[in-house]
PDB file of C-alpha atoms in Angstrom:
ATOM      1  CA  UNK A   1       0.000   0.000   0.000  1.00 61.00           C
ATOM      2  CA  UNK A   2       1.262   3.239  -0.943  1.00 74.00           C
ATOM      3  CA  UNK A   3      -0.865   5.392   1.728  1.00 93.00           C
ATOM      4  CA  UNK A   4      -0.215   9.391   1.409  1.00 96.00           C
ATOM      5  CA  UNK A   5       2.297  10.096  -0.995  1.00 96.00           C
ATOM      6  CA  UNK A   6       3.828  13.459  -1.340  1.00 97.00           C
ATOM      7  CA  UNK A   7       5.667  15.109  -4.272  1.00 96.00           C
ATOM      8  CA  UNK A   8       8.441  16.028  -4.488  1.00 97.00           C
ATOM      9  CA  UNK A   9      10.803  15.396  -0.943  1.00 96.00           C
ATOM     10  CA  UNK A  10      12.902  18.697  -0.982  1.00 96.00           C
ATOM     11  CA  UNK A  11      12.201  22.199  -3.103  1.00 96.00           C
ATOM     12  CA  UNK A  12      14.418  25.574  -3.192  1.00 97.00           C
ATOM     13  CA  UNK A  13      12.219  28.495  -4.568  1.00 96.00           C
ATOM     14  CA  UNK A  14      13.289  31.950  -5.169  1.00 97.00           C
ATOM     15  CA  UNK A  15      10.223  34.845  -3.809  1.00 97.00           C
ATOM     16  CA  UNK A  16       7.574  35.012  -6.380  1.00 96.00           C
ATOM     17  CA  UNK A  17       7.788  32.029  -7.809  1.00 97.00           C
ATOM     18  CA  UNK A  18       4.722  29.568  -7.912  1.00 95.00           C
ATOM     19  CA  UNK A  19       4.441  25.824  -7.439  1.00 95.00           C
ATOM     20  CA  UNK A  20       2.098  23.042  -6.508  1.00 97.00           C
ATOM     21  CA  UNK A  21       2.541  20.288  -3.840  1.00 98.00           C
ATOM     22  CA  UNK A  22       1.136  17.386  -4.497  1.00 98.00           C
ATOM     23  CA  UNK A  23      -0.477  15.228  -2.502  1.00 98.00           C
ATOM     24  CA  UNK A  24      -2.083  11.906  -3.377  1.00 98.00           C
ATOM     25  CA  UNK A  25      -3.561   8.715  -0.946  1.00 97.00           C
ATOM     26  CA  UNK A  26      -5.002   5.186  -2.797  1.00 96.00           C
ATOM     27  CA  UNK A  27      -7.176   4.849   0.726  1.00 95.00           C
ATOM     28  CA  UNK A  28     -10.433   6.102  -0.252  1.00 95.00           C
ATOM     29  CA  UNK A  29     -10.343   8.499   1.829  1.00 95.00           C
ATOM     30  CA  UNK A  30     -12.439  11.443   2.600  1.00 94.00           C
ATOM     31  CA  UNK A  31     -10.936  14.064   4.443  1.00 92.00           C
ATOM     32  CA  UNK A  32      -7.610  15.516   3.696  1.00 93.00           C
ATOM     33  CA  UNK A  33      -5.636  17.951   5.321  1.00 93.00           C
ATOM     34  CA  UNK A  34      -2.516  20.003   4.752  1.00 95.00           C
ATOM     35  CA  UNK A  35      -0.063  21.577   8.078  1.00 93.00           C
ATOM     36  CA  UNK A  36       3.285  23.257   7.919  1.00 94.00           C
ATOM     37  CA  UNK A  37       5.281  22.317  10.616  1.00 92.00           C
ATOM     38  CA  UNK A  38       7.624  25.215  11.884  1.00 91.00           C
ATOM     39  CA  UNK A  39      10.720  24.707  14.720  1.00 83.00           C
ATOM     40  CA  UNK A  40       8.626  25.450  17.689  1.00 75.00           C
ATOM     41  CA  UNK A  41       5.463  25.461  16.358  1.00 77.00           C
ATOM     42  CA  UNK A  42       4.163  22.591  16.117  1.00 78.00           C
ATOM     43  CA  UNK A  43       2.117  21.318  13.376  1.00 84.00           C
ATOM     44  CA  UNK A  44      -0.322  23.939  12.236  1.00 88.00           C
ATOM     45  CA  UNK A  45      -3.375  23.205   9.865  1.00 88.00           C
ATOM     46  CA  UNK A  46      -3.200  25.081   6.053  1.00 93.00           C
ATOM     47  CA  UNK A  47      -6.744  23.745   4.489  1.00 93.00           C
ATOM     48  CA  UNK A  48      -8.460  20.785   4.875  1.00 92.00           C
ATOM     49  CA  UNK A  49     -11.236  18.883   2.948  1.00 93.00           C
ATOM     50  CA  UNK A  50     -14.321  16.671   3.737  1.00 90.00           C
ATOM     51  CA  UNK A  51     -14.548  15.297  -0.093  1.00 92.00           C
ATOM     52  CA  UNK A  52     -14.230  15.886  -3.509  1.00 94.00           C
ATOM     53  CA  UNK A  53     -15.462  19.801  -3.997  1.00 95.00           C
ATOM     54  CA  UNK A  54     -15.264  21.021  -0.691  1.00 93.00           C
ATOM     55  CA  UNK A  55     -12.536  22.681   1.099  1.00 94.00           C
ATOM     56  CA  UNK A  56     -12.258  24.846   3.793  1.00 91.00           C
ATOM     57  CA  UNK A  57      -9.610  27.006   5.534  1.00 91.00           C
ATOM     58  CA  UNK A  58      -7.656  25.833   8.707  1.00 88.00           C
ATOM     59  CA  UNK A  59      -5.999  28.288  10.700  1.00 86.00           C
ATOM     60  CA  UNK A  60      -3.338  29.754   8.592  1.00 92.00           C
ATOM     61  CA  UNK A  61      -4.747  29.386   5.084  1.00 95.00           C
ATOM     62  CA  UNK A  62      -2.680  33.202   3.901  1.00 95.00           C
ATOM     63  CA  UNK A  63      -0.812  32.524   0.796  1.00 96.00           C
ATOM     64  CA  UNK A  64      -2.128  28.921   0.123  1.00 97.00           C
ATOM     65  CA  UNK A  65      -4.918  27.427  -1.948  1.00 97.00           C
ATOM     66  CA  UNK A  66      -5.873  23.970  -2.386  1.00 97.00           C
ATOM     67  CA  UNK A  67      -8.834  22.434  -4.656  1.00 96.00           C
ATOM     68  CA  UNK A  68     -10.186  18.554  -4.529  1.00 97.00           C
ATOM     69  CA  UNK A  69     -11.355  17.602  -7.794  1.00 97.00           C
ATOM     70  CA  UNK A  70     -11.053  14.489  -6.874  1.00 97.00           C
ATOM     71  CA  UNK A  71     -10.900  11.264  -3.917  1.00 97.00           C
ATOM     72  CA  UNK A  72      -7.495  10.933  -4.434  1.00 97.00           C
ATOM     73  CA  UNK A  73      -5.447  14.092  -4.774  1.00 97.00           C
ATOM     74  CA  UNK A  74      -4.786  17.674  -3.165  1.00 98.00           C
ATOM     75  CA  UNK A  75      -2.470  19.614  -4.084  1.00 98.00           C
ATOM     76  CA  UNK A  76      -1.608  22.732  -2.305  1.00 98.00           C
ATOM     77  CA  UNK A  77      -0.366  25.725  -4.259  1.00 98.00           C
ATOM     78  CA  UNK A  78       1.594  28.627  -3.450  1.00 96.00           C
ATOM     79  CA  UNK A  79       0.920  31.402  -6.158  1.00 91.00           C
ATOM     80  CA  UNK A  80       3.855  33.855  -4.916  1.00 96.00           C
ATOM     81  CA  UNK A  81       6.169  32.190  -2.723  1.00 95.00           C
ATOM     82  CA  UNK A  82       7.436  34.354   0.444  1.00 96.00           C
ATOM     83  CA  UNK A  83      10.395  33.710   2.476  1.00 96.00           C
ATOM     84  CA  UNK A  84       7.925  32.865   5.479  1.00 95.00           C
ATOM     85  CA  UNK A  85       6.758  29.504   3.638  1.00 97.00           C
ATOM     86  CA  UNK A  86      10.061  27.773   4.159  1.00 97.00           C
ATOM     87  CA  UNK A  87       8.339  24.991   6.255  1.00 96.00           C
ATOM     88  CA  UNK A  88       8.140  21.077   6.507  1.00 96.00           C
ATOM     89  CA  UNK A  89       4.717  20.451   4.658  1.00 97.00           C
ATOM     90  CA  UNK A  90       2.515  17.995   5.626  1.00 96.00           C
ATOM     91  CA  UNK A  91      -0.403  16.315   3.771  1.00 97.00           C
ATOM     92  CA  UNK A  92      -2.832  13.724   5.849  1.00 94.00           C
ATOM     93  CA  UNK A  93      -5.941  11.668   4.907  1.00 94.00           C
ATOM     94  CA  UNK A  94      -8.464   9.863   7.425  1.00 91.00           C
ATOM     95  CA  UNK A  95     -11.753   7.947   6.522  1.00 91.00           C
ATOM     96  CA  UNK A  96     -13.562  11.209   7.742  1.00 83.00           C
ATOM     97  CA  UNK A  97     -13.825  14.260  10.001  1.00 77.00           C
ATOM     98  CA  UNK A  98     -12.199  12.774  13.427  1.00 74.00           C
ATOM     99  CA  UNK A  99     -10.435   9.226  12.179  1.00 82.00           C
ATOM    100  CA  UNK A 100      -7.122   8.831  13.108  1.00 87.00           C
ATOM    101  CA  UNK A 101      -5.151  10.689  10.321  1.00 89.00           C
ATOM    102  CA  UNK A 102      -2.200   8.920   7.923  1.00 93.00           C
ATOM    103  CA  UNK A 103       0.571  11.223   7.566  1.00 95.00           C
ATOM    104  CA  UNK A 104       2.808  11.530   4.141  1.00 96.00           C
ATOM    105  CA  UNK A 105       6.564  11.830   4.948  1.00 94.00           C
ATOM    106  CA  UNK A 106       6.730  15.571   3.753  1.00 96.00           C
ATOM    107  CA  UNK A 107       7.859  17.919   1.556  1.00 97.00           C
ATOM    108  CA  UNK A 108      10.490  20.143   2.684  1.00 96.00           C
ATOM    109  CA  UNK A 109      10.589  23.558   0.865  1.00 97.00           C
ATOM    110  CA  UNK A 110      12.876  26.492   0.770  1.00 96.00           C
ATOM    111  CA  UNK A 111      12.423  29.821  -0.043  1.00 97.00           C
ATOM    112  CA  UNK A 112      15.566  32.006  -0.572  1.00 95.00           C
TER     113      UNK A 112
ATOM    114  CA  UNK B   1     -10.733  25.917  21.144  1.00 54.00           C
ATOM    115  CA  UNK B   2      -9.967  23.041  23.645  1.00 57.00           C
ATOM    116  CA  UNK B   3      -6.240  23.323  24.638  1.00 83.00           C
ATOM    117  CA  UNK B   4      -3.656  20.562  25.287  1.00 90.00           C
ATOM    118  CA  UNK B   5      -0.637  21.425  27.699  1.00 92.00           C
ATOM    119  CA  UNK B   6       2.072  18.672  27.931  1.00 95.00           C
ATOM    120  CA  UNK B   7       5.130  18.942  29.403  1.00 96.00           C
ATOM    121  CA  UNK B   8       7.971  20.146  26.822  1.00 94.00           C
ATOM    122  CA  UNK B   9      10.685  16.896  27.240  1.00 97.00           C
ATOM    123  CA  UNK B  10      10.813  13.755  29.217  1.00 97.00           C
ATOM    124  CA  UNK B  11      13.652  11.019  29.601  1.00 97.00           C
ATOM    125  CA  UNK B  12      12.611   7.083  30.230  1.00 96.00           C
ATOM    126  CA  UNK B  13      14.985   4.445  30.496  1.00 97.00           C
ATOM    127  CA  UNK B  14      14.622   1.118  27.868  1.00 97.00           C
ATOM    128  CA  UNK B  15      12.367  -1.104  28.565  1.00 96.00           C
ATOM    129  CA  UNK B  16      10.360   0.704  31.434  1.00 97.00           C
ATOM    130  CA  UNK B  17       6.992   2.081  30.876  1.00 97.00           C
ATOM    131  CA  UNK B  18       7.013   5.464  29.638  1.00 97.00           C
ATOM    132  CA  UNK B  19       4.056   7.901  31.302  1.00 98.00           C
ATOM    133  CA  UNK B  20       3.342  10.972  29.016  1.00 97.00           C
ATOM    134  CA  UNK B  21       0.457  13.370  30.693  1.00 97.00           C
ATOM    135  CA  UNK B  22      -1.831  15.737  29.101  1.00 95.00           C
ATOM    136  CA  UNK B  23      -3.517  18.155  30.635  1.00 94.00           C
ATOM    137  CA  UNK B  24      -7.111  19.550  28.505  1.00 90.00           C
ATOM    138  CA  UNK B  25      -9.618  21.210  31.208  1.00 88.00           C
ATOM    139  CA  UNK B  26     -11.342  22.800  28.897  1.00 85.00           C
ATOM    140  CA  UNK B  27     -12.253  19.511  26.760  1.00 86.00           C
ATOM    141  CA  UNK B  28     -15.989  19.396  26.053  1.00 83.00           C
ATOM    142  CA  UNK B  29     -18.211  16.302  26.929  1.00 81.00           C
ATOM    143  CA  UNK B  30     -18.315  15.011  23.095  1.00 80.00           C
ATOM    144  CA  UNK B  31     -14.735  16.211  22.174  1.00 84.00           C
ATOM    145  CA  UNK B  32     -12.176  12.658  21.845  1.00 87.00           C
ATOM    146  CA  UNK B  33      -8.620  12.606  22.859  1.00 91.00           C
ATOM    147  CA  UNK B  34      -6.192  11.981  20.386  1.00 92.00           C
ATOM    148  CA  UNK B  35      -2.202  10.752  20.261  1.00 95.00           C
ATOM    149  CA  UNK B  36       0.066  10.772  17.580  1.00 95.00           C
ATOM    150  CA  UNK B  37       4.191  10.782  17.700  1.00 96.00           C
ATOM    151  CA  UNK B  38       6.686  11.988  15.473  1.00 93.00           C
ATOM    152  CA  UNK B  39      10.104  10.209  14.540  1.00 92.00           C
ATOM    153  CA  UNK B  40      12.729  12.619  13.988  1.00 85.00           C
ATOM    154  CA  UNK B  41      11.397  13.969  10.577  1.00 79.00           C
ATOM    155  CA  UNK B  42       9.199  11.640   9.714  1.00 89.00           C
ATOM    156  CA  UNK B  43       5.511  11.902   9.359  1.00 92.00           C
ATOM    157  CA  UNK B  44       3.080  11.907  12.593  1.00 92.00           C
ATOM    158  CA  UNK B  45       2.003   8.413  13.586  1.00 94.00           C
ATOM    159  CA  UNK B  46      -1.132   7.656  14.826  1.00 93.00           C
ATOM    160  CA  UNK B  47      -1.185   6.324  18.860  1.00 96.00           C
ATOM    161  CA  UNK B  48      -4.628   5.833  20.148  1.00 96.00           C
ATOM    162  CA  UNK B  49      -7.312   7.910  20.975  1.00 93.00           C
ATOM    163  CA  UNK B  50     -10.524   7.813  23.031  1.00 93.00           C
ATOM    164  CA  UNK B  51     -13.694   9.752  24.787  1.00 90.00           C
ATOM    165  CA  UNK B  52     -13.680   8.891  28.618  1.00 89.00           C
ATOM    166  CA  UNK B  53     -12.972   4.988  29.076  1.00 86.00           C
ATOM    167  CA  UNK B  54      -9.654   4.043  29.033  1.00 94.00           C
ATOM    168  CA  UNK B  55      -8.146   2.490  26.000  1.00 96.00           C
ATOM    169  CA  UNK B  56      -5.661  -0.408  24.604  1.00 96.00           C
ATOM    170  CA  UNK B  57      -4.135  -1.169  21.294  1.00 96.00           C
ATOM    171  CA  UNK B  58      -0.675  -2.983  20.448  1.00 95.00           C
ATOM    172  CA  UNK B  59       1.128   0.365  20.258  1.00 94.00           C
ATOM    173  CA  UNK B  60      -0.428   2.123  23.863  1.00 97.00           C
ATOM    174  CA  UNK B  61      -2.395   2.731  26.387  1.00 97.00           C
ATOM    175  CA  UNK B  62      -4.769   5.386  27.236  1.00 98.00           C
ATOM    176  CA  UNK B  63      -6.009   6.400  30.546  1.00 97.00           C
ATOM    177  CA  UNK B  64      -8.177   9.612  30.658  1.00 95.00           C
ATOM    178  CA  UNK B  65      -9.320  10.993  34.271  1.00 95.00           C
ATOM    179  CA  UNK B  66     -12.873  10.628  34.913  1.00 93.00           C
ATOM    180  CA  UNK B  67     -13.299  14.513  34.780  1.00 93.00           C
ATOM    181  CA  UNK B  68     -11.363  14.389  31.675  1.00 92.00           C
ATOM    182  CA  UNK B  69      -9.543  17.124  32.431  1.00 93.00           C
ATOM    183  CA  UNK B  70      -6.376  15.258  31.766  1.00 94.00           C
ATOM    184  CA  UNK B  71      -4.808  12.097  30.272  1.00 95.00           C
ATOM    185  CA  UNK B  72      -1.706   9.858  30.260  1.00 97.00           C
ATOM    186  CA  UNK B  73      -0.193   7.796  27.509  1.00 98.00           C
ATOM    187  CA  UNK B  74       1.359   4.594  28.286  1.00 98.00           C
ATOM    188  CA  UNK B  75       4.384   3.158  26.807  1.00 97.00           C
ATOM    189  CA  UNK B  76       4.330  -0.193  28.419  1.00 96.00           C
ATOM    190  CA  UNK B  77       8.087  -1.206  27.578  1.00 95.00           C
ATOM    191  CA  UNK B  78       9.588   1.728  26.050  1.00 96.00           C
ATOM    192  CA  UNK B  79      12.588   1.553  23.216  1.00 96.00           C
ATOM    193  CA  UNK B  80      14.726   3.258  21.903  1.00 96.00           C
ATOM    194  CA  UNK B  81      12.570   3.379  18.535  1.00 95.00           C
ATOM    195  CA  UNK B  82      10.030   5.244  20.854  1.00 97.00           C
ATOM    196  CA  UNK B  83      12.132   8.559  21.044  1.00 97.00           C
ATOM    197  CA  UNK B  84       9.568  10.537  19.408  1.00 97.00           C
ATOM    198  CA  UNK B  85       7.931  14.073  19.752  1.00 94.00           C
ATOM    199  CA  UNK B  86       4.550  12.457  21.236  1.00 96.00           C
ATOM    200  CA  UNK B  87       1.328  15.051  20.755  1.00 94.00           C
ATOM    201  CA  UNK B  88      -1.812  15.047  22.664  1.00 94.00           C
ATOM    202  CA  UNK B  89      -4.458  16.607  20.570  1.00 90.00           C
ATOM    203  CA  UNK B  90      -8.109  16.949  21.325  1.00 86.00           C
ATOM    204  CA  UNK B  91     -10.177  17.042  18.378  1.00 77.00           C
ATOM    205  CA  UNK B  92     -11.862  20.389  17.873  1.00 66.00           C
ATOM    206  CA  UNK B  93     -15.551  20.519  16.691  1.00 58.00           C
ATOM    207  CA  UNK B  94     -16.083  23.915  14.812  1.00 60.00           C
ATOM    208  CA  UNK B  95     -19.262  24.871  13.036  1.00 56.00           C
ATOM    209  CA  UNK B  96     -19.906  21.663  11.629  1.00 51.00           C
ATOM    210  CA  UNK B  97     -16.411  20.561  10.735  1.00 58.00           C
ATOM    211  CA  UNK B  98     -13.893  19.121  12.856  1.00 62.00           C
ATOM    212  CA  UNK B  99     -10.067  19.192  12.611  1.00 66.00           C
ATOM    213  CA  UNK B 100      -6.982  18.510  15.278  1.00 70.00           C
ATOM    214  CA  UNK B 101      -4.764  21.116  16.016  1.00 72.00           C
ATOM    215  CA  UNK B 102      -1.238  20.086  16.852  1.00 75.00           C
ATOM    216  CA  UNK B 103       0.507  21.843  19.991  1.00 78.00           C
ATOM    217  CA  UNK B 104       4.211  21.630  20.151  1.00 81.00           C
ATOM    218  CA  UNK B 105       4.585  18.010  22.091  1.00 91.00           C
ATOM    219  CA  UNK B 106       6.805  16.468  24.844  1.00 95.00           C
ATOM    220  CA  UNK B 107       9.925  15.288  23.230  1.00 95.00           C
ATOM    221  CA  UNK B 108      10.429  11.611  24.937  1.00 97.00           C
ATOM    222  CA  UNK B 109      13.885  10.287  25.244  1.00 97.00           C
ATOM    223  CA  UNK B 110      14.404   6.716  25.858  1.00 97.00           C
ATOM    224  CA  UNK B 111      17.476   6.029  27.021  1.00 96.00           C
ATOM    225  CA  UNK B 112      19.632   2.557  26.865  1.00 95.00           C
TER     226      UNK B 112
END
């Protein structure tokens, strides 16, 4: 079983430039979820989904947008990178709302 | 939102049981306790979870007070595979949609 799978591992941008993270989990499942994880912080929830269609914002959603056009993937895009998005990116899946969550291995990304 | 407080490192020696609290007073009566840990910079790993009776798997234990105010994890025979940033999380019902929201952990050390 594959599980979450996250594309790619490691990214350097330079400000202003755009990408996509990708995100994709062969589970069937539902909800999906993307965090940054900062040193210190703690893991801290981008956007989330409950299914194909819907998305909604988690607590820092500034600079990020996601779609779910489908079960299987969500990507997360930034459309003008900022120095401030150099994280450790996490993407998760669960059955639904409140299942225990898988967890992808990350995608750390640099912003010079 | 219902807050977790854990202490912020703890050291356990190999093979005795490990005993991670969690404090959450302000949990509310429908709101579950979750665990998940986090190997060096790996993905988070689903623990356990549970409302108010205490709970088993093959990983953990879970005992929640009966107030709920608070929680332990057990490790039952800790290795060294176990040092992990270990997260208590209560799961956060928000106008219809739910999501966890990751503090910043108690770093567990087990020592040889």
């Amino acid at each position: 079983n594959a599980g979450v799978t996250q594309t790619p591992k490691f990214q350097v941008l330079k400000t202003g430039q755009s990408m996509t993270l990708q995100c994709a989990q062969d589970m069937n499942h539902e909800y999906m979820s993307w965090y940054r994880q900062d040193p210190g912080m703690g893991l801290r929830l981008i956007h989330y989904s409950v299914g194909a269609g819907i998305t909604d914002q988690g607590e820092v959603p500034n600079g990020y947008n996601v779609s779910r056009s489908t079960t299987e993937d969500f990507p997360l895009r930034l459309l003008s990178a900022a120095p401030s998005q150099t994280s450790v990116y996490f993407c998760a899946s669960s059955y639904f709302i409140g299942q225990p969550q898988h967890f992808g291995d990350g995608t750390r990304l640099s912003i010079l | 939102d219902a807050k977790t407080t854990q202490p912020t490192s703890m050291d356990c020696a190999e093979g005795r049981a490990a005993n991670l609290p969690c404090n959450h007073s302000t949990i509310s009566g429908n709101e579950y306790v979750y665990w998940y840990r986090q190997i060096h910079s790996q993905g988070p790993q689903y623990i356990i979870h549970g409302l108010k009776n205490n709970e088993t798997n093959e990983m953990a234990s879970l005992i929640i007070t009966e107030d709920r105010k608070s929680s332990t994890l057990i490790l039952p025979h800790a290795t060294l595979r176990d040092t992990a940033v270990y997260y208590c999380i209560v799961r956060v019902a928000q106008g219809g949609s739910e999501k966890l929201v990751f503090g910043k952990g108690t770093k567990l050390t087990v020592n040889p």
